[in-house]
Amino acid sequence: GTANVSQKVSYEKFTPRAVVAYDTGPVNLYASYTQGFRAGGFNTPAFAPQAIPIDPEKINSYEIGAKYVSDDERLHFNVAAFKYDYKNVQVTAVDVTTGGQIINNAGAAVGRGGEADLAYAANDWLSLTGGIAYLDAHYTDYPNALIYVDPPLGYGTQFADLKGKPLPRSPKWSGYIGGNLVAPLGDTFSDFSFRLTPTLHFTSKYDFYPDAGGQTGADRQKSLTLLDITGGFQPPSGAYEIGFYVNNAFGKKYFTSISTGSFGVDQFVAKPRTYGVRVTANF
């Protein structure tokens, strides 16, 4: 309408970080503590003054790990374990009055897990990479979460306690396997080289929104494996590359977002198999 509303809120916080590391030669050991802070504010656009602003999100992060490099530097291996303690977690939810998205605060959450990755140069023309991660991230305090239920006459909402439910976009398992092959083509092709780099990504199921949207559990991505491939031809000088790419080579149907609302479920489909060529110049 014609009303003008002005609201103001400000936040500040000191966020320290401390790291202790010990280098043994081939292995570097470390431990770290970090505080994080995400400012709050107000949901916009808004049609009336908001009585309760969005509180700032705070995190205490703990991590220990090791980084290894072999004597010949062909093998790199990293491993880490971590724990995140969240307070006033900022959560994206669907506004029941407008159907749009708003941000509200959950009480608290915790994330624990570990990850490992390696890179190995088998020889001058072949290198391999891989990584795996485990994550257990869930709410420890979220008593007034708004979820959707599916009564006979259509979608409705109710409050629920989501303590123990996973955080959005936090799969239990994820990882990748890849390689990089660079092969000379010989005198016939003026010593051009051919590069092929396939990468296989995988992830277990995860929710897009708290409690996967509610009773229907529709806001969830199933476990997924994707293959991306890049490659190209390059002269000995490396001045340019004539290349190609194939993303989602398996042609998997998956989603960038799924959200349950008052009028049903909206699904936003990710790109299908996509391929093309590119020319890159190095100077």
PDB file of C-alpha atoms in Angstrom:
ATOM      1  CA  GLY A   1       0.000   0.000   0.000  1.00  0.00           C
ATOM      2  CA  THR A   2       1.056   3.569   0.623  1.00  0.00           C
ATOM      3  CA  ALA A   3       2.538   3.072   4.105  1.00  0.00           C
ATOM      4  CA  ASN A   4       6.272   3.554   4.621  1.00  0.00           C
ATOM      5  CA  VAL A   5       7.953   1.420   7.262  1.00  0.00           C
ATOM      6  CA  SER A   6      11.502   1.878   8.528  1.00  0.00           C
ATOM      7  CA  GLN A   7      13.131  -0.634  10.857  1.00  0.00           C
ATOM      8  CA  LYS A   8      16.723  -0.970  11.938  1.00  0.00           C
ATOM      9  CA  VAL A   9      18.737  -3.531  13.861  1.00  0.00           C
ATOM     10  CA  SER A  10      22.494  -4.009  14.142  1.00  0.00           C
ATOM     11  CA  TYR A  11      24.747  -6.818  15.355  1.00  0.00           C
ATOM     12  CA  GLU A  12      28.431  -7.190  16.029  1.00  0.00           C
ATOM     13  CA  LYS A  13      30.638  -9.986  17.356  1.00  0.00           C
ATOM     14  CA  PHE A  14      34.331 -10.717  17.843  1.00  0.00           C
ATOM     15  CA  THR A  15      35.117 -13.997  16.013  1.00  0.00           C
ATOM     16  CA  PRO A  16      38.555 -15.402  16.864  1.00  0.00           C
ATOM     17  CA  ARG A  17      40.378 -18.284  15.214  1.00  0.00           C
ATOM     18  CA  ALA A  18      43.249 -20.311  16.678  1.00  0.00           C
ATOM     19  CA  VAL A  19      45.373 -22.969  14.960  1.00  0.00           C
ATOM     20  CA  VAL A  20      48.117 -25.192  16.360  1.00  0.00           C
ATOM     21  CA  ALA A  21      50.218 -27.127  13.831  1.00  0.00           C
ATOM     22  CA  TYR A  22      53.207 -29.464  14.048  1.00  0.00           C
ATOM     23  CA  ASP A  23      55.266 -30.396  10.992  1.00  0.00           C
ATOM     24  CA  THR A  24      56.977 -33.793  11.189  1.00  0.00           C
ATOM     25  CA  GLY A  25      58.338 -33.622   7.637  1.00  0.00           C
ATOM     26  CA  PRO A  26      56.084 -35.812   5.518  1.00  0.00           C
ATOM     27  CA  VAL A  27      53.077 -35.183   7.802  1.00  0.00           C
ATOM     28  CA  ASN A  28      51.631 -31.912   9.062  1.00  0.00           C
ATOM     29  CA  LEU A  29      49.359 -32.269  12.090  1.00  0.00           C
ATOM     30  CA  TYR A  30      46.976 -29.504  13.104  1.00  0.00           C
ATOM     31  CA  ALA A  31      44.082 -28.569  15.370  1.00  0.00           C
ATOM     32  CA  SER A  32      41.890 -25.495  15.043  1.00  0.00           C
ATOM     33  CA  TYR A  33      39.122 -23.622  16.818  1.00  0.00           C
ATOM     34  CA  THR A  34      37.033 -21.034  14.974  1.00  0.00           C
ATOM     35  CA  GLN A  35      34.056 -18.880  15.865  1.00  0.00           C
ATOM     36  CA  GLY A  36      31.663 -17.843  13.102  1.00  0.00           C
ATOM     37  CA  PHE A  37      28.879 -15.298  12.898  1.00  0.00           C
ATOM     38  CA  ARG A  38      26.098 -14.573  10.415  1.00  0.00           C
ATOM     39  CA  ALA A  39      24.246 -11.310  10.998  1.00  0.00           C
ATOM     40  CA  GLY A  40      20.485 -11.222  11.357  1.00  0.00           C
ATOM     41  CA  GLY A  41      17.995  -8.687  10.038  1.00  0.00           C
ATOM     42  CA  PHE A  42      14.482  -8.672   8.626  1.00  0.00           C
ATOM     43  CA  ASN A  43      12.651 -10.679   5.991  1.00  0.00           C
ATOM     44  CA  THR A  44      11.946  -8.640   2.875  1.00  0.00           C
ATOM     45  CA  PRO A  45       9.779  -7.726   1.104  1.00  0.00           C
ATOM     46  CA  ALA A  46       7.403  -7.118   4.026  1.00  0.00           C
ATOM     47  CA  PHE A  47       3.953  -5.537   4.110  1.00  0.00           C
ATOM     48  CA  ALA A  48       4.006  -4.564   7.803  1.00  0.00           C
ATOM     49  CA  PRO A  49       6.572  -3.930  10.541  1.00  0.00           C
ATOM     50  CA  GLN A  50       8.146  -7.105  11.869  1.00  0.00           C
ATOM     51  CA  ALA A  51       7.946  -7.511  15.620  1.00  0.00           C
ATOM     52  CA  ILE A  52      10.662 -10.160  15.803  1.00  0.00           C
ATOM     53  CA  PRO A  53      13.857  -9.762  13.721  1.00  0.00           C
ATOM     54  CA  ILE A  54      16.020 -12.615  12.494  1.00  0.00           C
ATOM     55  CA  ASP A  55      18.609 -13.373  15.180  1.00  0.00           C
ATOM     56  CA  PRO A  56      22.273 -13.754  14.227  1.00  0.00           C
ATOM     57  CA  GLU A  57      23.551 -17.290  13.731  1.00  0.00           C
ATOM     58  CA  LYS A  58      26.649 -18.294  15.704  1.00  0.00           C
ATOM     59  CA  ILE A  59      28.956 -21.266  15.346  1.00  0.00           C
ATOM     60  CA  ASN A  60      31.845 -22.791  17.272  1.00  0.00           C
ATOM     61  CA  SER A  61      33.950 -24.988  15.001  1.00  0.00           C
ATOM     62  CA  TYR A  62      36.538 -27.575  16.080  1.00  0.00           C
ATOM     63  CA  GLU A  63      38.777 -29.499  13.669  1.00  0.00           C
ATOM     64  CA  ILE A  64      41.767 -31.829  13.860  1.00  0.00           C
ATOM     65  CA  GLY A  65      43.580 -33.295  10.894  1.00  0.00           C
ATOM     66  CA  ALA A  66      46.717 -34.403   9.116  1.00  0.00           C
ATOM     67  CA  LYS A  67      48.226 -33.654   5.716  1.00  0.00           C
ATOM     68  CA  TYR A  68      50.709 -36.096   4.190  1.00  0.00           C
ATOM     69  CA  VAL A  69      53.055 -35.647   1.227  1.00  0.00           C
ATOM     70  CA  SER A  70      55.298 -38.494   0.056  1.00  0.00           C
ATOM     71  CA  ASP A  71      59.034 -37.958  -0.424  1.00  0.00           C
ATOM     72  CA  ASP A  72      58.675 -37.952  -4.202  1.00  0.00           C
ATOM     73  CA  GLU A  73      55.594 -35.672  -3.917  1.00  0.00           C
ATOM     74  CA  ARG A  74      53.542 -38.043  -6.036  1.00  0.00           C
ATOM     75  CA  LEU A  75      51.061 -38.813  -3.246  1.00  0.00           C
ATOM     76  CA  HIS A  76      49.097 -36.236  -1.273  1.00  0.00           C
ATOM     77  CA  PHE A  77      46.697 -37.461   1.406  1.00  0.00           C
ATOM     78  CA  ASN A  78      44.585 -35.378   3.808  1.00  0.00           C
ATOM     79  CA  VAL A  79      42.284 -36.493   6.610  1.00  0.00           C
ATOM     80  CA  ALA A  80      40.247 -34.440   9.086  1.00  0.00           C
ATOM     81  CA  ALA A  81      37.562 -34.750  11.758  1.00  0.00           C
ATOM     82  CA  PHE A  82      35.344 -31.866  12.795  1.00  0.00           C
ATOM     83  CA  LYS A  83      32.502 -30.717  15.021  1.00  0.00           C
ATOM     84  CA  TYR A  84      30.259 -27.663  14.539  1.00  0.00           C
ATOM     85  CA  ASP A  85      28.017 -26.256  17.290  1.00  0.00           C
ATOM     86  CA  TYR A  86      25.342 -23.875  15.970  1.00  0.00           C
ATOM     87  CA  LYS A  87      23.099 -21.483  17.890  1.00  0.00           C
ATOM     88  CA  ASN A  88      20.091 -19.629  16.438  1.00  0.00           C
ATOM     89  CA  VAL A  89      20.409 -21.492  13.147  1.00  0.00           C
ATOM     90  CA  GLN A  90      18.958 -19.437  10.290  1.00  0.00           C
ATOM     91  CA  VAL A  91      16.528 -21.696   8.435  1.00  0.00           C
ATOM     92  CA  THR A  92      14.780 -21.028   5.125  1.00  0.00           C
ATOM     93  CA  ALA A  93      11.082 -21.903   5.214  1.00  0.00           C
ATOM     94  CA  VAL A  94       7.999 -21.329   3.061  1.00  0.00           C
ATOM     95  CA  ASP A  95       5.757 -18.459   4.192  1.00  0.00           C
ATOM     96  CA  VAL A  96       2.208 -19.806   4.521  1.00  0.00           C
ATOM     97  CA  THR A  97       0.626 -16.384   3.809  1.00  0.00           C
ATOM     98  CA  THR A  98       2.484 -15.494   0.611  1.00  0.00           C
ATOM     99  CA  GLY A  99       3.954 -18.780  -0.606  1.00  0.00           C
ATOM    100  CA  GLY A 100       7.389 -17.135  -0.732  1.00  0.00           C
ATOM    101  CA  GLN A 101      10.473 -17.991   1.267  1.00  0.00           C
ATOM    102  CA  ILE A 102      11.328 -16.494   4.639  1.00  0.00           C
ATOM    103  CA  ILE A 103      14.123 -16.999   7.161  1.00  0.00           C
ATOM    104  CA  ASN A 104      13.512 -17.916  10.773  1.00  0.00           C
ATOM    105  CA  ASN A 105      15.650 -19.230  13.630  1.00  0.00           C
ATOM    106  CA  ALA A 106      15.945 -22.730  14.981  1.00  0.00           C
ATOM    107  CA  GLY A 107      17.317 -23.052  18.500  1.00  0.00           C
ATOM    108  CA  ALA A 108      20.499 -25.054  17.978  1.00  0.00           C
ATOM    109  CA  ALA A 109      22.157 -27.716  15.854  1.00  0.00           C
ATOM    110  CA  VAL A 110      25.307 -29.815  15.776  1.00  0.00           C
ATOM    111  CA  GLY A 111      27.386 -31.232  12.941  1.00  0.00           C
ATOM    112  CA  ARG A 112      29.986 -33.984  13.309  1.00  0.00           C
ATOM    113  CA  GLY A 113      31.938 -35.810  10.693  1.00  0.00           C
ATOM    114  CA  GLY A 114      35.135 -36.509   8.864  1.00  0.00           C
ATOM    115  CA  GLU A 115      36.623 -36.323   5.417  1.00  0.00           C
ATOM    116  CA  ALA A 116      39.583 -37.653   3.503  1.00  0.00           C
ATOM    117  CA  ASP A 117      41.003 -36.954   0.056  1.00  0.00           C
ATOM    118  CA  LEU A 118      44.021 -37.998  -1.965  1.00  0.00           C
ATOM    119  CA  ALA A 119      45.831 -37.136  -5.160  1.00  0.00           C
ATOM    120  CA  TYR A 120      48.283 -39.587  -6.738  1.00  0.00           C
ATOM    121  CA  ALA A 121      50.489 -38.998  -9.765  1.00  0.00           C
ATOM    122  CA  ALA A 122      50.933 -42.543 -11.082  1.00  0.00           C
ATOM    123  CA  ASN A 123      53.341 -41.365 -13.802  1.00  0.00           C
ATOM    124  CA  ASP A 124      53.975 -38.374 -16.046  1.00  0.00           C
ATOM    125  CA  TRP A 125      50.708 -38.805 -17.949  1.00  0.00           C
ATOM    126  CA  LEU A 126      48.212 -40.179 -15.414  1.00  0.00           C
ATOM    127  CA  SER A 127      47.050 -38.784 -12.081  1.00  0.00           C
ATOM    128  CA  LEU A 128      44.187 -39.973  -9.879  1.00  0.00           C
ATOM    129  CA  THR A 129      42.103 -38.143  -7.277  1.00  0.00           C
ATOM    130  CA  GLY A 130      39.426 -39.134  -4.825  1.00  0.00           C
ATOM    131  CA  GLY A 131      37.666 -38.033  -1.672  1.00  0.00           C
ATOM    132  CA  ILE A 132      34.969 -39.092   0.748  1.00  0.00           C
ATOM    133  CA  ALA A 133      33.089 -37.268   3.515  1.00  0.00           C
ATOM    134  CA  TYR A 134      30.746 -38.336   6.311  1.00  0.00           C
ATOM    135  CA  LEU A 135      28.442 -35.826   8.003  1.00  0.00           C
ATOM    136  CA  ASP A 136      25.948 -36.155  10.852  1.00  0.00           C
ATOM    137  CA  ALA A 137      24.233 -32.745  11.095  1.00  0.00           C
ATOM    138  CA  HIS A 138      20.956 -32.435  12.981  1.00  0.00           C
ATOM    139  CA  TYR A 139      18.902 -30.052  15.090  1.00  0.00           C
ATOM    140  CA  THR A 140      19.340 -30.273  18.848  1.00  0.00           C
ATOM    141  CA  ASP A 141      16.675 -27.636  19.581  1.00  0.00           C
ATOM    142  CA  TYR A 142      13.896 -26.678  17.128  1.00  0.00           C
ATOM    143  CA  PRO A 143      10.575 -26.918  19.015  1.00  0.00           C
ATOM    144  CA  ASN A 144       8.422 -24.628  16.851  1.00  0.00           C
ATOM    145  CA  ALA A 145       9.236 -25.631  13.286  1.00  0.00           C
ATOM    146  CA  LEU A 146       6.513 -25.024  10.718  1.00  0.00           C
ATOM    147  CA  ILE A 147       5.843 -28.093   8.570  1.00  0.00           C
ATOM    148  CA  TYR A 148       3.199 -29.025   6.012  1.00  0.00           C
ATOM    149  CA  VAL A 149       0.607 -31.722   6.502  1.00  0.00           C
ATOM    150  CA  ASP A 150      -1.620 -33.282   3.890  1.00  0.00           C
ATOM    151  CA  PRO A 151      -5.210 -33.360   5.116  1.00  0.00           C
ATOM    152  CA  PRO A 152      -8.038 -34.511   2.813  1.00  0.00           C
ATOM    153  CA  LEU A 153      -8.883 -30.957   1.709  1.00  0.00           C
ATOM    154  CA  GLY A 154      -5.366 -29.843   0.785  1.00  0.00           C
ATOM    155  CA  TYR A 155      -2.060 -28.755   2.220  1.00  0.00           C
ATOM    156  CA  GLY A 156      -2.048 -27.196   5.667  1.00  0.00           C
ATOM    157  CA  THR A 157       0.546 -26.336   8.301  1.00  0.00           C
ATOM    158  CA  GLN A 158       1.276 -27.208  11.872  1.00  0.00           C
ATOM    159  CA  PHE A 159       4.090 -26.749  14.364  1.00  0.00           C
ATOM    160  CA  ALA A 160       6.419 -29.650  15.102  1.00  0.00           C
ATOM    161  CA  ASP A 161       9.489 -30.412  17.195  1.00  0.00           C
ATOM    162  CA  LEU A 162      12.323 -31.271  14.802  1.00  0.00           C
ATOM    163  CA  LYS A 163      14.921 -32.172  17.409  1.00  0.00           C
ATOM    164  CA  GLY A 164      17.089 -34.908  15.906  1.00  0.00           C
ATOM    165  CA  LYS A 165      16.048 -34.165  12.308  1.00  0.00           C
ATOM    166  CA  PRO A 166      18.840 -33.535   9.759  1.00  0.00           C
ATOM    167  CA  LEU A 167      19.807 -30.064   8.598  1.00  0.00           C
ATOM    168  CA  PRO A 168      18.884 -29.194   4.991  1.00  0.00           C
ATOM    169  CA  ARG A 169      21.397 -30.092   2.283  1.00  0.00           C
ATOM    170  CA  SER A 170      23.507 -32.249   4.587  1.00  0.00           C
ATOM    171  CA  PRO A 171      23.934 -35.737   3.084  1.00  0.00           C
ATOM    172  CA  LYS A 172      25.405 -38.421   5.318  1.00  0.00           C
ATOM    173  CA  TRP A 173      27.872 -39.483   2.631  1.00  0.00           C
ATOM    174  CA  SER A 174      29.398 -37.690  -0.333  1.00  0.00           C
ATOM    175  CA  GLY A 175      32.549 -37.983  -2.388  1.00  0.00           C
ATOM    176  CA  TYR A 176      34.208 -38.114  -5.756  1.00  0.00           C
ATOM    177  CA  ILE A 177      36.612 -40.173  -7.878  1.00  0.00           C
ATOM    178  CA  GLY A 178      38.494 -38.636 -10.758  1.00  0.00           C
ATOM    179  CA  GLY A 179      41.455 -38.897 -13.069  1.00  0.00           C
ATOM    180  CA  ASN A 180      43.491 -36.813 -15.438  1.00  0.00           C
ATOM    181  CA  LEU A 181      45.051 -38.452 -18.507  1.00  0.00           C
ATOM    182  CA  VAL A 182      47.455 -36.478 -20.713  1.00  0.00           C
ATOM    183  CA  ALA A 183      48.799 -38.457 -23.672  1.00  0.00           C
ATOM    184  CA  PRO A 184      51.086 -37.218 -26.489  1.00  0.00           C
ATOM    185  CA  LEU A 185      49.739 -37.843 -29.981  1.00  0.00           C
ATOM    186  CA  GLY A 186      53.157 -38.141 -31.677  1.00  0.00           C
ATOM    187  CA  ASP A 187      54.840 -36.518 -34.669  1.00  0.00           C
ATOM    188  CA  THR A 188      51.853 -37.050 -36.944  1.00  0.00           C
ATOM    189  CA  PHE A 189      49.910 -34.459 -34.929  1.00  0.00           C
ATOM    190  CA  SER A 190      52.885 -32.096 -34.382  1.00  0.00           C
ATOM    191  CA  ASP A 191      53.351 -33.376 -30.840  1.00  0.00           C
ATOM    192  CA  PHE A 192      49.902 -32.259 -29.725  1.00  0.00           C
ATOM    193  CA  SER A 193      48.695 -33.802 -26.480  1.00  0.00           C
ATOM    194  CA  PHE A 194      45.240 -35.086 -25.632  1.00  0.00           C
ATOM    195  CA  ARG A 195      43.719 -34.536 -22.176  1.00  0.00           C
ATOM    196  CA  LEU A 196      40.809 -36.482 -20.675  1.00  0.00           C
ATOM    197  CA  THR A 197      39.465 -35.707 -17.189  1.00  0.00           C
ATOM    198  CA  PRO A 198      36.454 -37.707 -15.950  1.00  0.00           C
ATOM    199  CA  THR A 199      35.043 -37.052 -12.448  1.00  0.00           C
ATOM    200  CA  LEU A 200      32.407 -39.176 -10.741  1.00  0.00           C
ATOM    201  CA  HIS A 201      30.481 -37.442  -7.932  1.00  0.00           C
ATOM    202  CA  PHE A 202      28.182 -39.246  -5.511  1.00  0.00           C
ATOM    203  CA  THR A 203      25.967 -38.205  -2.625  1.00  0.00           C
ATOM    204  CA  SER A 204      23.470 -39.925  -0.378  1.00  0.00           C
ATOM    205  CA  LYS A 205      19.959 -38.528   0.043  1.00  0.00           C
ATOM    206  CA  TYR A 206      19.387 -35.126   1.651  1.00  0.00           C
ATOM    207  CA  ASP A 207      16.519 -32.763   2.457  1.00  0.00           C
ATOM    208  CA  PHE A 208      16.084 -29.358   0.817  1.00  0.00           C
ATOM    209  CA  TYR A 209      13.993 -27.985   3.708  1.00  0.00           C
ATOM    210  CA  PRO A 210      13.555 -28.975   7.390  1.00  0.00           C
ATOM    211  CA  ASP A 211      11.873 -32.366   7.804  1.00  0.00           C
ATOM    212  CA  ALA A 212      11.765 -32.647   3.990  1.00  0.00           C
ATOM    213  CA  GLY A 213       8.810 -30.243   3.950  1.00  0.00           C
ATOM    214  CA  GLY A 214       6.686 -32.108   6.474  1.00  0.00           C
ATOM    215  CA  GLN A 215       4.261 -35.009   6.374  1.00  0.00           C
ATOM    216  CA  THR A 216       4.639 -35.754   2.666  1.00  0.00           C
ATOM    217  CA  GLY A 217       8.446 -35.870   2.809  1.00  0.00           C
ATOM    218  CA  ALA A 218       8.530 -34.497  -0.730  1.00  0.00           C
ATOM    219  CA  ASP A 219      11.380 -31.978  -0.285  1.00  0.00           C
ATOM    220  CA  ARG A 220      14.092 -34.607  -0.569  1.00  0.00           C
ATOM    221  CA  GLN A 221      16.740 -35.474  -3.142  1.00  0.00           C
ATOM    222  CA  LYS A 222      17.404 -39.196  -3.484  1.00  0.00           C
ATOM    223  CA  SER A 223      20.943 -40.577  -3.530  1.00  0.00           C
ATOM    224  CA  LEU A 224      22.687 -39.555  -6.721  1.00  0.00           C
ATOM    225  CA  THR A 225      25.722 -40.329  -8.863  1.00  0.00           C
ATOM    226  CA  LEU A 226      26.847 -37.892 -11.569  1.00  0.00           C
ATOM    227  CA  LEU A 227      29.609 -38.119 -14.157  1.00  0.00           C
ATOM    228  CA  ASP A 228      31.279 -35.039 -15.656  1.00  0.00           C
ATOM    229  CA  ILE A 229      33.914 -35.271 -18.392  1.00  0.00           C
ATOM    230  CA  THR A 230      36.242 -32.661 -19.830  1.00  0.00           C
ATOM    231  CA  GLY A 231      38.990 -33.021 -22.408  1.00  0.00           C
ATOM    232  CA  GLY A 232      40.886 -31.312 -25.167  1.00  0.00           C
ATOM    233  CA  PHE A 233      43.819 -31.022 -27.550  1.00  0.00           C
ATOM    234  CA  GLN A 234      46.810 -28.808 -26.786  1.00  0.00           C
ATOM    235  CA  PRO A 235      50.034 -27.912 -28.663  1.00  0.00           C
ATOM    236  CA  PRO A 236      53.447 -28.394 -26.999  1.00  0.00           C
ATOM    237  CA  SER A 237      53.629 -24.693 -26.108  1.00  0.00           C
ATOM    238  CA  GLY A 238      50.404 -24.917 -24.124  1.00  0.00           C
ATOM    239  CA  ALA A 239      49.318 -21.576 -25.602  1.00  0.00           C
ATOM    240  CA  TYR A 240      45.769 -22.759 -26.222  1.00  0.00           C
ATOM    241  CA  GLU A 241      43.457 -25.734 -25.914  1.00  0.00           C
ATOM    242  CA  ILE A 242      40.569 -26.863 -28.080  1.00  0.00           C
ATOM    243  CA  GLY A 243      38.384 -28.714 -25.626  1.00  0.00           C
ATOM    244  CA  PHE A 244      35.016 -30.248 -24.892  1.00  0.00           C
ATOM    245  CA  TYR A 245      32.847 -30.967 -21.861  1.00  0.00           C
ATOM    246  CA  VAL A 246      30.015 -33.315 -20.966  1.00  0.00           C
ATOM    247  CA  ASN A 247      28.162 -32.599 -17.730  1.00  0.00           C
ATOM    248  CA  ASN A 248      25.732 -35.111 -16.224  1.00  0.00           C
ATOM    249  CA  ALA A 249      26.915 -37.675 -18.766  1.00  0.00           C
ATOM    250  CA  PHE A 250      24.506 -40.333 -17.432  1.00  0.00           C
ATOM    251  CA  GLY A 251      21.555 -38.003 -18.080  1.00  0.00           C
ATOM    252  CA  LYS A 252      20.303 -38.293 -14.506  1.00  0.00           C
ATOM    253  CA  LYS A 253      17.130 -36.453 -13.526  1.00  0.00           C
ATOM    254  CA  TYR A 254      17.695 -34.636 -10.246  1.00  0.00           C
ATOM    255  CA  PHE A 255      16.713 -31.358  -8.613  1.00  0.00           C
ATOM    256  CA  THR A 256      18.270 -28.077  -7.534  1.00  0.00           C
ATOM    257  CA  SER A 257      15.361 -27.503  -5.128  1.00  0.00           C
ATOM    258  CA  ILE A 258      12.043 -29.034  -4.057  1.00  0.00           C
ATOM    259  CA  SER A 259       9.688 -27.061  -1.819  1.00  0.00           C
ATOM    260  CA  THR A 260       6.274 -27.894  -0.383  1.00  0.00           C
ATOM    261  CA  GLY A 261       3.825 -24.976  -0.136  1.00  0.00           C
ATOM    262  CA  SER A 262       0.167 -24.210   0.358  1.00  0.00           C
ATOM    263  CA  PHE A 263      -0.645 -25.137  -3.255  1.00  0.00           C
ATOM    264  CA  GLY A 264       1.445 -28.290  -3.532  1.00  0.00           C
ATOM    265  CA  VAL A 265       5.050 -29.201  -4.320  1.00  0.00           C
ATOM    266  CA  ASP A 266       7.351 -27.167  -6.584  1.00  0.00           C
ATOM    267  CA  GLN A 267      10.214 -29.091  -8.182  1.00  0.00           C
ATOM    268  CA  PHE A 268      13.091 -27.307  -9.890  1.00  0.00           C
ATOM    269  CA  VAL A 269      14.834 -29.754 -12.207  1.00  0.00           C
ATOM    270  CA  ALA A 270      18.613 -29.531 -12.656  1.00  0.00           C
ATOM    271  CA  LYS A 271      20.231 -29.457 -16.088  1.00  0.00           C
ATOM    272  CA  PRO A 272      20.062 -32.680 -18.106  1.00  0.00           C
ATOM    273  CA  ARG A 273      23.033 -34.051 -20.032  1.00  0.00           C
ATOM    274  CA  THR A 274      24.831 -30.951 -21.319  1.00  0.00           C
ATOM    275  CA  TYR A 275      27.770 -30.895 -23.712  1.00  0.00           C
ATOM    276  CA  GLY A 276      29.725 -28.417 -25.752  1.00  0.00           C
ATOM    277  CA  VAL A 277      33.108 -27.227 -26.959  1.00  0.00           C
ATOM    278  CA  ARG A 278      35.368 -24.461 -25.693  1.00  0.00           C
ATOM    279  CA  VAL A 279      38.596 -22.787 -26.757  1.00  0.00           C
ATOM    280  CA  THR A 280      40.991 -21.636 -24.043  1.00  0.00           C
ATOM    281  CA  ALA A 281      43.982 -19.321 -24.518  1.00  0.00           C
ATOM    282  CA  ASN A 282      46.854 -19.096 -22.019  1.00  0.00           C
ATOM    283  CA  PHE A 283      48.989 -15.966 -21.911  1.00  0.00           C
TER     284      PHE A 283
END
